[in-house]
Amino acid sequence: MAAAGRLLASSRCLLAQSRLVAAAAHRAVWRGPARSFSSEDKVTVKFINRDGDTMVADGKVGESLLDVVVEKNLDIDGFGACEGTLACSTCHLIFDDDIFQKLDKITDEEMDMLDLAYGLTERSRLGCQICLKKWMDGMTVRVPEAVADVRQTVDMGKNS
């Protein structure tokens, strides 16, 4: 029985490692090799967290807002639970109206996931679906006060 337990644990580790390798390969294919980026490629984004804290992060043109949060290790609990596969609404963000009006058209798949989001507004989008463009430099996005995450019932900010 102990041997079966060790085999199962070993299998889980191998599966986790293969997922990490696949994710790294996916990033390399879509983003190209890791490189430093010039100021022409840099886009600065301000994130206002559930607790009202402002975090500033730089991303590269073409990266998604989810990528920026993950790569810069921003402290946004539960953000991006599905790792950008459009299978949850944990990367739900709220945009200022002037920015929202300029975003690419929302897809039916994104709209379906947004229907599951808490705190949905007319200016809500999923961070995994918004890719940075140079004109977005300096924009501010807000994280809603609550998030629907299948791993938890509801994650509420400290102010709630």
PDB file of C-alpha atoms in Angstrom:
ATOM      1  CA  MET A   1       0.000   0.000   0.000  1.00  0.00           C
ATOM      2  CA  ALA A   2       2.863   2.361   0.846  1.00  0.00           C
ATOM      3  CA  ALA A   3       4.425   1.706  -2.558  1.00  0.00           C
ATOM      4  CA  ALA A   4       1.143   2.617  -4.256  1.00  0.00           C
ATOM      5  CA  GLY A   5       1.028   5.848  -2.246  1.00  0.00           C
ATOM      6  CA  ARG A   6       4.604   6.733  -3.276  1.00  0.00           C
ATOM      7  CA  LEU A   7       3.779   5.947  -6.909  1.00  0.00           C
ATOM      8  CA  LEU A   8       0.686   8.154  -6.755  1.00  0.00           C
ATOM      9  CA  ALA A   9       2.653  11.023  -5.172  1.00  0.00           C
ATOM     10  CA  SER A  10       5.392  10.608  -7.780  1.00  0.00           C
ATOM     11  CA  SER A  11       2.801  10.655 -10.564  1.00  0.00           C
ATOM     12  CA  ARG A  12       1.303  13.882  -9.225  1.00  0.00           C
ATOM     13  CA  CYS A  13       4.746  15.520  -9.153  1.00  0.00           C
ATOM     14  CA  LEU A  14       5.459  14.422 -12.716  1.00  0.00           C
ATOM     15  CA  LEU A  15       2.084  15.744 -13.822  1.00  0.00           C
ATOM     16  CA  ALA A  16       2.721  19.066 -12.093  1.00  0.00           C
ATOM     17  CA  GLN A  17       6.184  19.290 -13.683  1.00  0.00           C
ATOM     18  CA  SER A  18       4.793  18.501 -17.127  1.00  0.00           C
ATOM     19  CA  ARG A  19       2.191  21.235 -16.677  1.00  0.00           C
ATOM     20  CA  LEU A  20       4.930  23.716 -15.738  1.00  0.00           C
ATOM     21  CA  VAL A  21       6.990  22.725 -18.781  1.00  0.00           C
ATOM     22  CA  ALA A  22       3.927  22.985 -21.028  1.00  0.00           C
ATOM     23  CA  ALA A  23       3.049  26.397 -19.581  1.00  0.00           C
ATOM     24  CA  ALA A  24       6.624  27.629 -20.122  1.00  0.00           C
ATOM     25  CA  ALA A  25       6.581  26.334 -23.695  1.00  0.00           C
ATOM     26  CA  HIS A  26       3.214  28.021 -24.279  1.00  0.00           C
ATOM     27  CA  ARG A  27       4.605  31.323 -22.991  1.00  0.00           C
ATOM     28  CA  ALA A  28       7.717  30.979 -25.148  1.00  0.00           C
ATOM     29  CA  VAL A  29       5.642  30.310 -28.263  1.00  0.00           C
ATOM     30  CA  TRP A  30       3.241  33.170 -27.696  1.00  0.00           C
ATOM     31  CA  ARG A  31       5.591  35.723 -26.194  1.00  0.00           C
ATOM     32  CA  GLY A  32       8.886  34.726 -27.744  1.00  0.00           C
ATOM     33  CA  PRO A  33      12.083  34.217 -25.797  1.00  0.00           C
ATOM     34  CA  ALA A  34      12.542  36.046 -22.521  1.00  0.00           C
ATOM     35  CA  ARG A  35      14.088  39.446 -23.092  1.00  0.00           C
ATOM     36  CA  SER A  36      14.339  42.798 -21.502  1.00  0.00           C
ATOM     37  CA  PHE A  37      12.080  45.304 -23.124  1.00  0.00           C
ATOM     38  CA  SER A  38      12.691  48.830 -24.241  1.00  0.00           C
ATOM     39  CA  SER A  39      10.715  51.816 -23.065  1.00  0.00           C
ATOM     40  CA  GLU A  40       8.847  51.617 -26.377  1.00  0.00           C
ATOM     41  CA  ASP A  41       7.507  48.187 -25.370  1.00  0.00           C
ATOM     42  CA  LYS A  42       6.775  49.138 -21.747  1.00  0.00           C
ATOM     43  CA  VAL A  43       3.259  49.849 -20.524  1.00  0.00           C
ATOM     44  CA  THR A  44       2.698  50.957 -16.922  1.00  0.00           C
ATOM     45  CA  VAL A  45      -0.567  49.875 -15.297  1.00  0.00           C
ATOM     46  CA  LYS A  46      -1.990  50.842 -11.906  1.00  0.00           C
ATOM     47  CA  PHE A  47      -4.074  48.182 -10.190  1.00  0.00           C
ATOM     48  CA  ILE A  48      -6.383  49.215  -7.338  1.00  0.00           C
ATOM     49  CA  ASN A  49      -6.812  46.130  -5.175  1.00  0.00           C
ATOM     50  CA  ARG A  50      -9.951  45.082  -3.266  1.00  0.00           C
ATOM     51  CA  ASP A  51      -8.541  46.745  -0.168  1.00  0.00           C
ATOM     52  CA  GLY A  52      -7.954  50.065  -1.939  1.00  0.00           C
ATOM     53  CA  ASP A  53      -4.188  49.572  -2.192  1.00  0.00           C
ATOM     54  CA  THR A  54      -2.616  50.775  -5.439  1.00  0.00           C
ATOM     55  CA  MET A  55       0.003  48.591  -7.091  1.00  0.00           C
ATOM     56  CA  VAL A  56       1.965  49.760 -10.119  1.00  0.00           C
ATOM     57  CA  ALA A  57       3.463  47.288 -12.570  1.00  0.00           C
ATOM     58  CA  ASP A  58       5.140  47.444 -15.947  1.00  0.00           C
ATOM     59  CA  GLY A  59       4.228  45.031 -18.691  1.00  0.00           C
ATOM     60  CA  LYS A  60       5.184  44.552 -22.299  1.00  0.00           C
ATOM     61  CA  VAL A  61       3.045  45.455 -25.273  1.00  0.00           C
ATOM     62  CA  GLY A  62       1.137  42.270 -26.181  1.00  0.00           C
ATOM     63  CA  GLU A  63       1.076  40.772 -22.675  1.00  0.00           C
ATOM     64  CA  SER A  64      -2.291  40.242 -21.020  1.00  0.00           C
ATOM     65  CA  LEU A  65      -3.150  41.964 -17.759  1.00  0.00           C
ATOM     66  CA  LEU A  66      -3.221  38.500 -16.179  1.00  0.00           C
ATOM     67  CA  ASP A  67       0.380  37.969 -17.346  1.00  0.00           C
ATOM     68  CA  VAL A  68       1.414  41.240 -15.704  1.00  0.00           C
ATOM     69  CA  VAL A  69      -0.204  40.310 -12.370  1.00  0.00           C
ATOM     70  CA  VAL A  70       1.395  36.857 -12.366  1.00  0.00           C
ATOM     71  CA  GLU A  71       4.843  37.848 -13.621  1.00  0.00           C
ATOM     72  CA  LYS A  72       5.112  40.828 -11.265  1.00  0.00           C
ATOM     73  CA  ASN A  73       3.725  38.736  -8.384  1.00  0.00           C
ATOM     74  CA  LEU A  74       1.112  41.333  -7.474  1.00  0.00           C
ATOM     75  CA  ASP A  75      -0.819  40.599  -4.293  1.00  0.00           C
ATOM     76  CA  ILE A  76      -4.316  40.013  -5.677  1.00  0.00           C
ATOM     77  CA  ASP A  77      -5.802  36.954  -3.969  1.00  0.00           C
ATOM     78  CA  GLY A  78      -7.283  34.315  -6.273  1.00  0.00           C
ATOM     79  CA  PHE A  79      -6.530  36.300  -9.431  1.00  0.00           C
ATOM     80  CA  GLY A  80      -6.294  34.117 -12.542  1.00  0.00           C
ATOM     81  CA  ALA A  81      -7.268  30.774 -11.030  1.00  0.00           C
ATOM     82  CA  CYS A  82      -7.690  29.160 -14.477  1.00  0.00           C
ATOM     83  CA  GLU A  83      -4.338  30.558 -15.695  1.00  0.00           C
ATOM     84  CA  GLY A  84      -5.929  32.419 -18.581  1.00  0.00           C
ATOM     85  CA  THR A  85      -7.849  29.557 -20.146  1.00  0.00           C
ATOM     86  CA  LEU A  86     -11.125  31.513 -20.044  1.00  0.00           C
ATOM     87  CA  ALA A  87     -12.640  29.033 -17.596  1.00  0.00           C
ATOM     88  CA  CYS A  88     -13.336  31.345 -14.633  1.00  0.00           C
ATOM     89  CA  SER A  89     -13.888  34.999 -13.804  1.00  0.00           C
ATOM     90  CA  THR A  90     -11.195  35.525 -11.147  1.00  0.00           C
ATOM     91  CA  CYS A  91      -9.260  38.012 -13.309  1.00  0.00           C
ATOM     92  CA  HIS A  92     -12.319  40.279 -13.518  1.00  0.00           C
ATOM     93  CA  LEU A  93     -11.261  43.934 -13.720  1.00  0.00           C
ATOM     94  CA  ILE A  94     -13.166  47.200 -13.959  1.00  0.00           C
ATOM     95  CA  PHE A  95     -11.905  49.844 -16.380  1.00  0.00           C
ATOM     96  CA  ASP A  96     -12.326  53.598 -16.505  1.00  0.00           C
ATOM     97  CA  ASP A  97     -14.875  54.538 -19.161  1.00  0.00           C
ATOM     98  CA  ASP A  98     -12.381  56.231 -21.512  1.00  0.00           C
ATOM     99  CA  ILE A  99     -10.194  53.090 -21.568  1.00  0.00           C
ATOM    100  CA  PHE A 100     -13.134  50.674 -21.734  1.00  0.00           C
ATOM    101  CA  GLN A 101     -14.491  52.364 -24.877  1.00  0.00           C
ATOM    102  CA  LYS A 102     -11.183  51.713 -26.702  1.00  0.00           C
ATOM    103  CA  LEU A 103     -10.813  48.016 -25.791  1.00  0.00           C
ATOM    104  CA  ASP A 104     -11.186  45.314 -28.426  1.00  0.00           C
ATOM    105  CA  LYS A 105     -14.668  43.873 -28.773  1.00  0.00           C
ATOM    106  CA  ILE A 106     -15.669  41.333 -26.137  1.00  0.00           C
ATOM    107  CA  THR A 107     -16.138  37.725 -27.276  1.00  0.00           C
ATOM    108  CA  ASP A 108     -19.146  35.554 -26.456  1.00  0.00           C
ATOM    109  CA  GLU A 109     -16.866  33.253 -24.410  1.00  0.00           C
ATOM    110  CA  GLU A 110     -15.613  36.150 -22.284  1.00  0.00           C
ATOM    111  CA  MET A 111     -19.170  37.411 -21.807  1.00  0.00           C
ATOM    112  CA  ASP A 112     -20.226  33.951 -20.598  1.00  0.00           C
ATOM    113  CA  MET A 113     -17.490  33.979 -17.952  1.00  0.00           C
ATOM    114  CA  LEU A 114     -18.255  37.558 -16.921  1.00  0.00           C
ATOM    115  CA  ASP A 115     -21.838  36.463 -16.243  1.00  0.00           C
ATOM    116  CA  LEU A 116     -20.360  34.468 -13.316  1.00  0.00           C
ATOM    117  CA  ALA A 117     -18.410  37.425 -11.884  1.00  0.00           C
ATOM    118  CA  TYR A 118     -19.315  39.239  -8.684  1.00  0.00           C
ATOM    119  CA  GLY A 119     -19.563  43.004  -8.883  1.00  0.00           C
ATOM    120  CA  LEU A 120     -20.121  43.025 -12.635  1.00  0.00           C
ATOM    121  CA  THR A 121     -20.333  46.497 -14.168  1.00  0.00           C
ATOM    122  CA  GLU A 122     -20.841  47.861 -17.662  1.00  0.00           C
ATOM    123  CA  ARG A 123     -17.066  48.408 -17.765  1.00  0.00           C
ATOM    124  CA  SER A 124     -16.029  44.916 -16.634  1.00  0.00           C
ATOM    125  CA  ARG A 125     -13.625  42.722 -18.604  1.00  0.00           C
ATOM    126  CA  LEU A 126     -11.413  39.724 -17.886  1.00  0.00           C
ATOM    127  CA  GLY A 127      -7.733  40.540 -17.476  1.00  0.00           C
ATOM    128  CA  CYS A 128      -6.707  37.413 -19.377  1.00  0.00           C
ATOM    129  CA  GLN A 129      -8.446  38.781 -22.469  1.00  0.00           C
ATOM    130  CA  ILE A 130      -6.986  42.290 -22.431  1.00  0.00           C
ATOM    131  CA  CYS A 131      -3.594  42.565 -24.123  1.00  0.00           C
ATOM    132  CA  LEU A 132      -1.497  45.630 -23.457  1.00  0.00           C
ATOM    133  CA  LYS A 133      -1.147  48.266 -26.137  1.00  0.00           C
ATOM    134  CA  LYS A 134       1.035  51.345 -25.987  1.00  0.00           C
ATOM    135  CA  TRP A 135      -1.986  53.677 -25.687  1.00  0.00           C
ATOM    136  CA  MET A 136      -2.857  51.957 -22.376  1.00  0.00           C
ATOM    137  CA  ASP A 137       0.295  53.301 -20.691  1.00  0.00           C
ATOM    138  CA  GLY A 138      -0.645  54.832 -17.334  1.00  0.00           C
ATOM    139  CA  MET A 139      -4.156  53.365 -17.171  1.00  0.00           C
ATOM    140  CA  THR A 140      -5.783  52.405 -13.887  1.00  0.00           C
ATOM    141  CA  VAL A 141      -7.855  49.249 -13.438  1.00  0.00           C
ATOM    142  CA  ARG A 142      -9.852  48.227 -10.388  1.00  0.00           C
ATOM    143  CA  VAL A 143     -10.191  44.780  -8.883  1.00  0.00           C
ATOM    144  CA  PRO A 144     -13.807  44.215  -7.738  1.00  0.00           C
ATOM    145  CA  GLU A 145     -14.466  43.898  -4.005  1.00  0.00           C
ATOM    146  CA  ALA A 146     -15.392  40.206  -4.321  1.00  0.00           C
ATOM    147  CA  VAL A 147     -14.339  37.405  -6.635  1.00  0.00           C
ATOM    148  CA  ALA A 148     -16.046  34.180  -7.621  1.00  0.00           C
ATOM    149  CA  ASP A 149     -13.442  31.445  -7.209  1.00  0.00           C
ATOM    150  CA  VAL A 150     -14.341  27.761  -7.297  1.00  0.00           C
ATOM    151  CA  ARG A 151     -11.603  27.121  -4.722  1.00  0.00           C
ATOM    152  CA  GLN A 152     -13.409  29.345  -2.206  1.00  0.00           C
ATOM    153  CA  THR A 153     -16.980  30.452  -1.739  1.00  0.00           C
ATOM    154  CA  VAL A 154     -16.399  34.203  -2.016  1.00  0.00           C
ATOM    155  CA  ASP A 155     -13.207  36.176  -1.435  1.00  0.00           C
ATOM    156  CA  MET A 156     -14.060  39.575  -0.003  1.00  0.00           C
ATOM    157  CA  GLY A 157     -11.681  42.472   0.556  1.00  0.00           C
ATOM    158  CA  LYS A 158     -10.878  43.785   4.052  1.00  0.00           C
ATOM    159  CA  ASN A 159     -13.228  46.732   3.552  1.00  0.00           C
ATOM    160  CA  SER A 160     -16.284  44.548   2.988  1.00  0.00           C
TER     161      SER A 160
END
